[in-house]
Backbone as CSV, one residue per row, in Angstrom:
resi,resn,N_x,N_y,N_z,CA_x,CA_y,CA_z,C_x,C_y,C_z
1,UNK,95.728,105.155,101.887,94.990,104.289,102.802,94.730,105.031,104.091
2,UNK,93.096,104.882,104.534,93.522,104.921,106.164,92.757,104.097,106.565
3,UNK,92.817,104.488,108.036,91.859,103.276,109.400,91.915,104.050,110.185
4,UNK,90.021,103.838,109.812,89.021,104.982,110.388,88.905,104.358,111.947
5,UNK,89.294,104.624,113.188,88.740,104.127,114.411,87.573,104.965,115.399
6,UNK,86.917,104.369,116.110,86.039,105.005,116.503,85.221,103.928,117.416
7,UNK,84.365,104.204,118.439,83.525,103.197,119.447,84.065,104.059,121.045
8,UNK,85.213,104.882,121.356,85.990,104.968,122.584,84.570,106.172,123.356
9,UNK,85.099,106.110,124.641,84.323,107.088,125.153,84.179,106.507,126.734
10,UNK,83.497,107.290,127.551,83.663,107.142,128.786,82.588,106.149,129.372
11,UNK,83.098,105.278,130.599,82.268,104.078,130.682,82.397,103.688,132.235
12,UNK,81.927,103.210,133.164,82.064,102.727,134.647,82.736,101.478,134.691
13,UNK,83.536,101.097,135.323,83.895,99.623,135.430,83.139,98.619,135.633
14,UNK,83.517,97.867,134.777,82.095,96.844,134.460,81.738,96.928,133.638
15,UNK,81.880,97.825,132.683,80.727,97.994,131.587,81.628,97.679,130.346
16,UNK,80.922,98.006,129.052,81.606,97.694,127.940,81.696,98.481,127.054
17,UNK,82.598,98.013,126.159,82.694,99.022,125.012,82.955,97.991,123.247
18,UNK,82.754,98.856,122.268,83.393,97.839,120.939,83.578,99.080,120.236
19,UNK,84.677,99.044,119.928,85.676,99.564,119.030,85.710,99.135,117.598
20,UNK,85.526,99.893,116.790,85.624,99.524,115.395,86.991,100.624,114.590
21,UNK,87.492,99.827,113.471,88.663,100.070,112.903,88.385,99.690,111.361
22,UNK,87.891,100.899,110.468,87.675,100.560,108.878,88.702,100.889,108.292
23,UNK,89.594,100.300,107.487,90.634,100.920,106.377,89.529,101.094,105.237
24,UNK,89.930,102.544,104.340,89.678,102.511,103.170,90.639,103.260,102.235
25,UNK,90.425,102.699,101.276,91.537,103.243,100.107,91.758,101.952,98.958
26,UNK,92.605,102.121,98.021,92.974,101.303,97.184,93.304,100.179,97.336
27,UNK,92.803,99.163,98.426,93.163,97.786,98.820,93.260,96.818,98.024
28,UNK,94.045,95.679,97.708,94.094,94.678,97.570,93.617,93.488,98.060
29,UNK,94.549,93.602,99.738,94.215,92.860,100.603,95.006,93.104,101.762
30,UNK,93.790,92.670,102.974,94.619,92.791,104.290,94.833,91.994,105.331
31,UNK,96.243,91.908,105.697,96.364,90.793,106.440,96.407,90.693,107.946
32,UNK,96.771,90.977,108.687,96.796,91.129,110.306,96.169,92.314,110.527
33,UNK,95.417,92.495,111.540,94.585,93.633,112.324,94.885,93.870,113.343
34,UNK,95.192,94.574,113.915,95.210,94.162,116.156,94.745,96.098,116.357
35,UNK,94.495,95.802,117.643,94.517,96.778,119.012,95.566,96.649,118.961
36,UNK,96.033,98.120,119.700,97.178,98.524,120.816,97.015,99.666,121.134
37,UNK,97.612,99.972,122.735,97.847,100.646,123.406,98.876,101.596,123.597
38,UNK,98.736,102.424,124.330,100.785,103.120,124.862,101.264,102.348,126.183
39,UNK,102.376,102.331,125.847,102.655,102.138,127.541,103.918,102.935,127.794
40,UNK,104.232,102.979,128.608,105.702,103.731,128.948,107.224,103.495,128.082
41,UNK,107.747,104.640,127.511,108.593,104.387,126.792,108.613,104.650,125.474
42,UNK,106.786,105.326,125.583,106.409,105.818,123.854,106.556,104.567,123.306
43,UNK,105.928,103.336,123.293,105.686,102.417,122.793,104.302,101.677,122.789
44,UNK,103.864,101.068,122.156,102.592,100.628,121.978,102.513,98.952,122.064
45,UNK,102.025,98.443,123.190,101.274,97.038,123.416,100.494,96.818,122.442
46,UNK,100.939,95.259,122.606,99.125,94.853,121.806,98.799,94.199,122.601
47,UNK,97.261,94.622,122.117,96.107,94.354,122.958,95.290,93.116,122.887
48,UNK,95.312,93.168,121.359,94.690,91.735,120.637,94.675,91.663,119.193
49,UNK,94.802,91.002,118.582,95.118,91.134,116.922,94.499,89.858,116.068
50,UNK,94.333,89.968,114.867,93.482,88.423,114.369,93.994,88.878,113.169
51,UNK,94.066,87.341,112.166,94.680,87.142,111.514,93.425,87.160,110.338
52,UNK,94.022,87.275,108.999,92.591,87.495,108.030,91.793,86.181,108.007
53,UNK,92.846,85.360,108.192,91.885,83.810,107.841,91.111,83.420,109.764
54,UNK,91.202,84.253,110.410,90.939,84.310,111.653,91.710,83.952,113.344
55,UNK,93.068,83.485,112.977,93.484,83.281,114.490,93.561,84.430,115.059
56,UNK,93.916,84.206,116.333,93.611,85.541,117.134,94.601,85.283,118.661
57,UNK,95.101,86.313,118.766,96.056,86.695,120.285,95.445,87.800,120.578
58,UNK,95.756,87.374,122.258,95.584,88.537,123.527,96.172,88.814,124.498
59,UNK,96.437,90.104,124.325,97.038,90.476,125.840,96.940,89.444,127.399
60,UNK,97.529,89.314,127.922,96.859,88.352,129.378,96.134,88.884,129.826
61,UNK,96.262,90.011,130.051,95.583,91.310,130.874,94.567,91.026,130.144
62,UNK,93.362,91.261,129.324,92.155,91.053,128.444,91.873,90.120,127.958
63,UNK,92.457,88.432,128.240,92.050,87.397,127.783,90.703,87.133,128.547
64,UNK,89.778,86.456,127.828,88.388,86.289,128.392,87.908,87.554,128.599
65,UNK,87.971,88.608,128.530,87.462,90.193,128.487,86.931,90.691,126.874
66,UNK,88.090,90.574,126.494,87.771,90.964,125.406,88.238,90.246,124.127
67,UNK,87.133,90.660,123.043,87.307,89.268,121.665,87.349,90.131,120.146
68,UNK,88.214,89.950,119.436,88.674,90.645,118.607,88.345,90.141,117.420
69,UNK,87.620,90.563,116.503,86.575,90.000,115.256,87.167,90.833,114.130
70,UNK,86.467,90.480,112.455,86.797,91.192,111.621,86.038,91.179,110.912
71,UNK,85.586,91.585,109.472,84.505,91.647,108.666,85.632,92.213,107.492
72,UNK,85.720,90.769,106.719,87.090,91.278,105.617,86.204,92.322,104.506
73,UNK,85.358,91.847,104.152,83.826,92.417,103.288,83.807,93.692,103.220
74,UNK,83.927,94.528,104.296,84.438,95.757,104.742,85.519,96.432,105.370
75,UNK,86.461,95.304,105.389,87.712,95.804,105.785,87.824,96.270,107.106
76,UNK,86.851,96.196,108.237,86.880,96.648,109.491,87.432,95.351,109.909
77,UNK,87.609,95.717,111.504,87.964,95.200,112.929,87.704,95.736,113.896
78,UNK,87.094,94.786,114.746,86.234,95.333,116.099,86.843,94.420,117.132
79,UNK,86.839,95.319,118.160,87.102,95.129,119.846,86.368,95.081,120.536
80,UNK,85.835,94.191,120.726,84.459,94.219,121.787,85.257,94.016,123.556
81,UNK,85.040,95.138,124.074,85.587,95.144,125.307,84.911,94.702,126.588
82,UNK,84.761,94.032,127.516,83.618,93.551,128.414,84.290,93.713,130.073
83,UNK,83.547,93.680,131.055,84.474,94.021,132.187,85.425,95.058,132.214
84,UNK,85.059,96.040,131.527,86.030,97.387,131.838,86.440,97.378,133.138
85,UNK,87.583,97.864,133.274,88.841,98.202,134.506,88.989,99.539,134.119
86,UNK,89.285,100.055,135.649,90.329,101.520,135.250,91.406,101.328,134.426
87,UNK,92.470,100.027,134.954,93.827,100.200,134.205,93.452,100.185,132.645
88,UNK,92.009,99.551,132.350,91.985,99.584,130.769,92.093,101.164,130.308
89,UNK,92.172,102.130,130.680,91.901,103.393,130.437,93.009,103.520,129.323
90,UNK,92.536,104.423,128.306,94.050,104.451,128.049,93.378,104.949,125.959
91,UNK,94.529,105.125,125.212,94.106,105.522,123.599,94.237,104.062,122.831
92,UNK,93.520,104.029,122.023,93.550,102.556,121.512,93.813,102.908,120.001
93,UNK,94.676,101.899,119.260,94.962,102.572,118.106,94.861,100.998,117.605
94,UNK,94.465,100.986,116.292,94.033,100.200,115.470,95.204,100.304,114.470
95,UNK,95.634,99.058,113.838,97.237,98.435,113.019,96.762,97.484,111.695
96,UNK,97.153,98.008,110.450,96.544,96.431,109.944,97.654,96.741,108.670
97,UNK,98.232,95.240,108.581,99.057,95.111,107.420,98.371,94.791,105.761
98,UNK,98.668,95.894,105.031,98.138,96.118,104.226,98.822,96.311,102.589
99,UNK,98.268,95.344,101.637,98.821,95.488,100.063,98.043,96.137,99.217
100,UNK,98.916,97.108,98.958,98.036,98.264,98.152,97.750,97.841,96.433
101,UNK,96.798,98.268,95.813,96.570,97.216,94.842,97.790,97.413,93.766
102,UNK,98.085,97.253,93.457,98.959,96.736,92.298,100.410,96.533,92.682
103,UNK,100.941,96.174,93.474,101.786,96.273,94.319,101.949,94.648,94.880
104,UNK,103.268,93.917,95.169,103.645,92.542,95.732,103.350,92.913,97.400
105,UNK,103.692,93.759,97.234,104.186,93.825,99.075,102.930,94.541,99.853
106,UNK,103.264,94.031,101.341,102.520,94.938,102.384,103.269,95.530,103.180
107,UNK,102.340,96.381,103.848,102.991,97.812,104.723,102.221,97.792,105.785
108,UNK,102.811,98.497,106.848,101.772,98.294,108.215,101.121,100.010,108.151
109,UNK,99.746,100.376,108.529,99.036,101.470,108.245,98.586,101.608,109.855
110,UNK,98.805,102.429,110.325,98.331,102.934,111.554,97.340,103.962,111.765
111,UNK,95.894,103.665,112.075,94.756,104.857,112.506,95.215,105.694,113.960
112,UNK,94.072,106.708,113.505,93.891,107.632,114.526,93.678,106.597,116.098
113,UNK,93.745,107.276,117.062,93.481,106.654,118.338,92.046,106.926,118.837
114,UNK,91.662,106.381,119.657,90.287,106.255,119.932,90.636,106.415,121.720
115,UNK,90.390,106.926,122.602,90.159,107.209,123.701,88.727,106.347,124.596
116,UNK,89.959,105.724,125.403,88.793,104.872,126.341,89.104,105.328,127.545
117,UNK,87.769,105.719,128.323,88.306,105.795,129.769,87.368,105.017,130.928
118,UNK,88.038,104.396,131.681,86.695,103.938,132.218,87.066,104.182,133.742
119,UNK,85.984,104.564,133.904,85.795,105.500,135.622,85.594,104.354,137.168
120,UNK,86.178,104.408,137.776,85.951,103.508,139.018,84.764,103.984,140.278
């Protein structure tokens, strides 16, 4: 399996960005998606995450900023980011719990990071 991420890149405050996150490989099915971040401590925040049948959490920091969608059809998840901040700066890494096909169970699969920076 992986999860392809990609959308990051440099932006002014204020402006926006959307982030996309494709798994591909031998899927079954997938269940939770989210953003996250680093923060101090070599650990990773989340940012925002949605559920396959669709609920959805957010950071406080990015509530009303940003809205976190999915497209099960293709197995992506997107971050649509709005009102960029400096503090949003930062690598964004895409998470999604995943049952590989023939298999009971799921596993959590972690993509590459995607680099956002946004300039003041």
């Amino acid at each position: 399996v992986q999860l392809q991420a990609s959308g990051g890149g440099l932006v002014q405050a204020g402006g926006s960005l959307r982030l996309s996150c494709q798994a591909s490989g031998d899927i079954s099915n997938i269940g939770l998606m989210g953003w996250y971040r680093p923060v101090p401590g070599n650990q990773r925040e989340l940012v925002a995450s949605i559920q396959s049948f669709g609920n959805t959490t957010y950071a406080d920091s990015v509530l009303g900023r940003f809205t976190i969608s999915r497209d099960n059809a293709k197995n992506t998840v997107y971050l649509r980011m709005n009102s960029l901040e400096p503090e949003d700066t930062g690598v964004y890494f895409c998470k999604a719990i995943i049952r590989l096909s023939g298999t009971d169970w799921y596993s959590y699969f972690w993509g590459q990071g995607t680099l956002v920076t946004v300039s003041s």
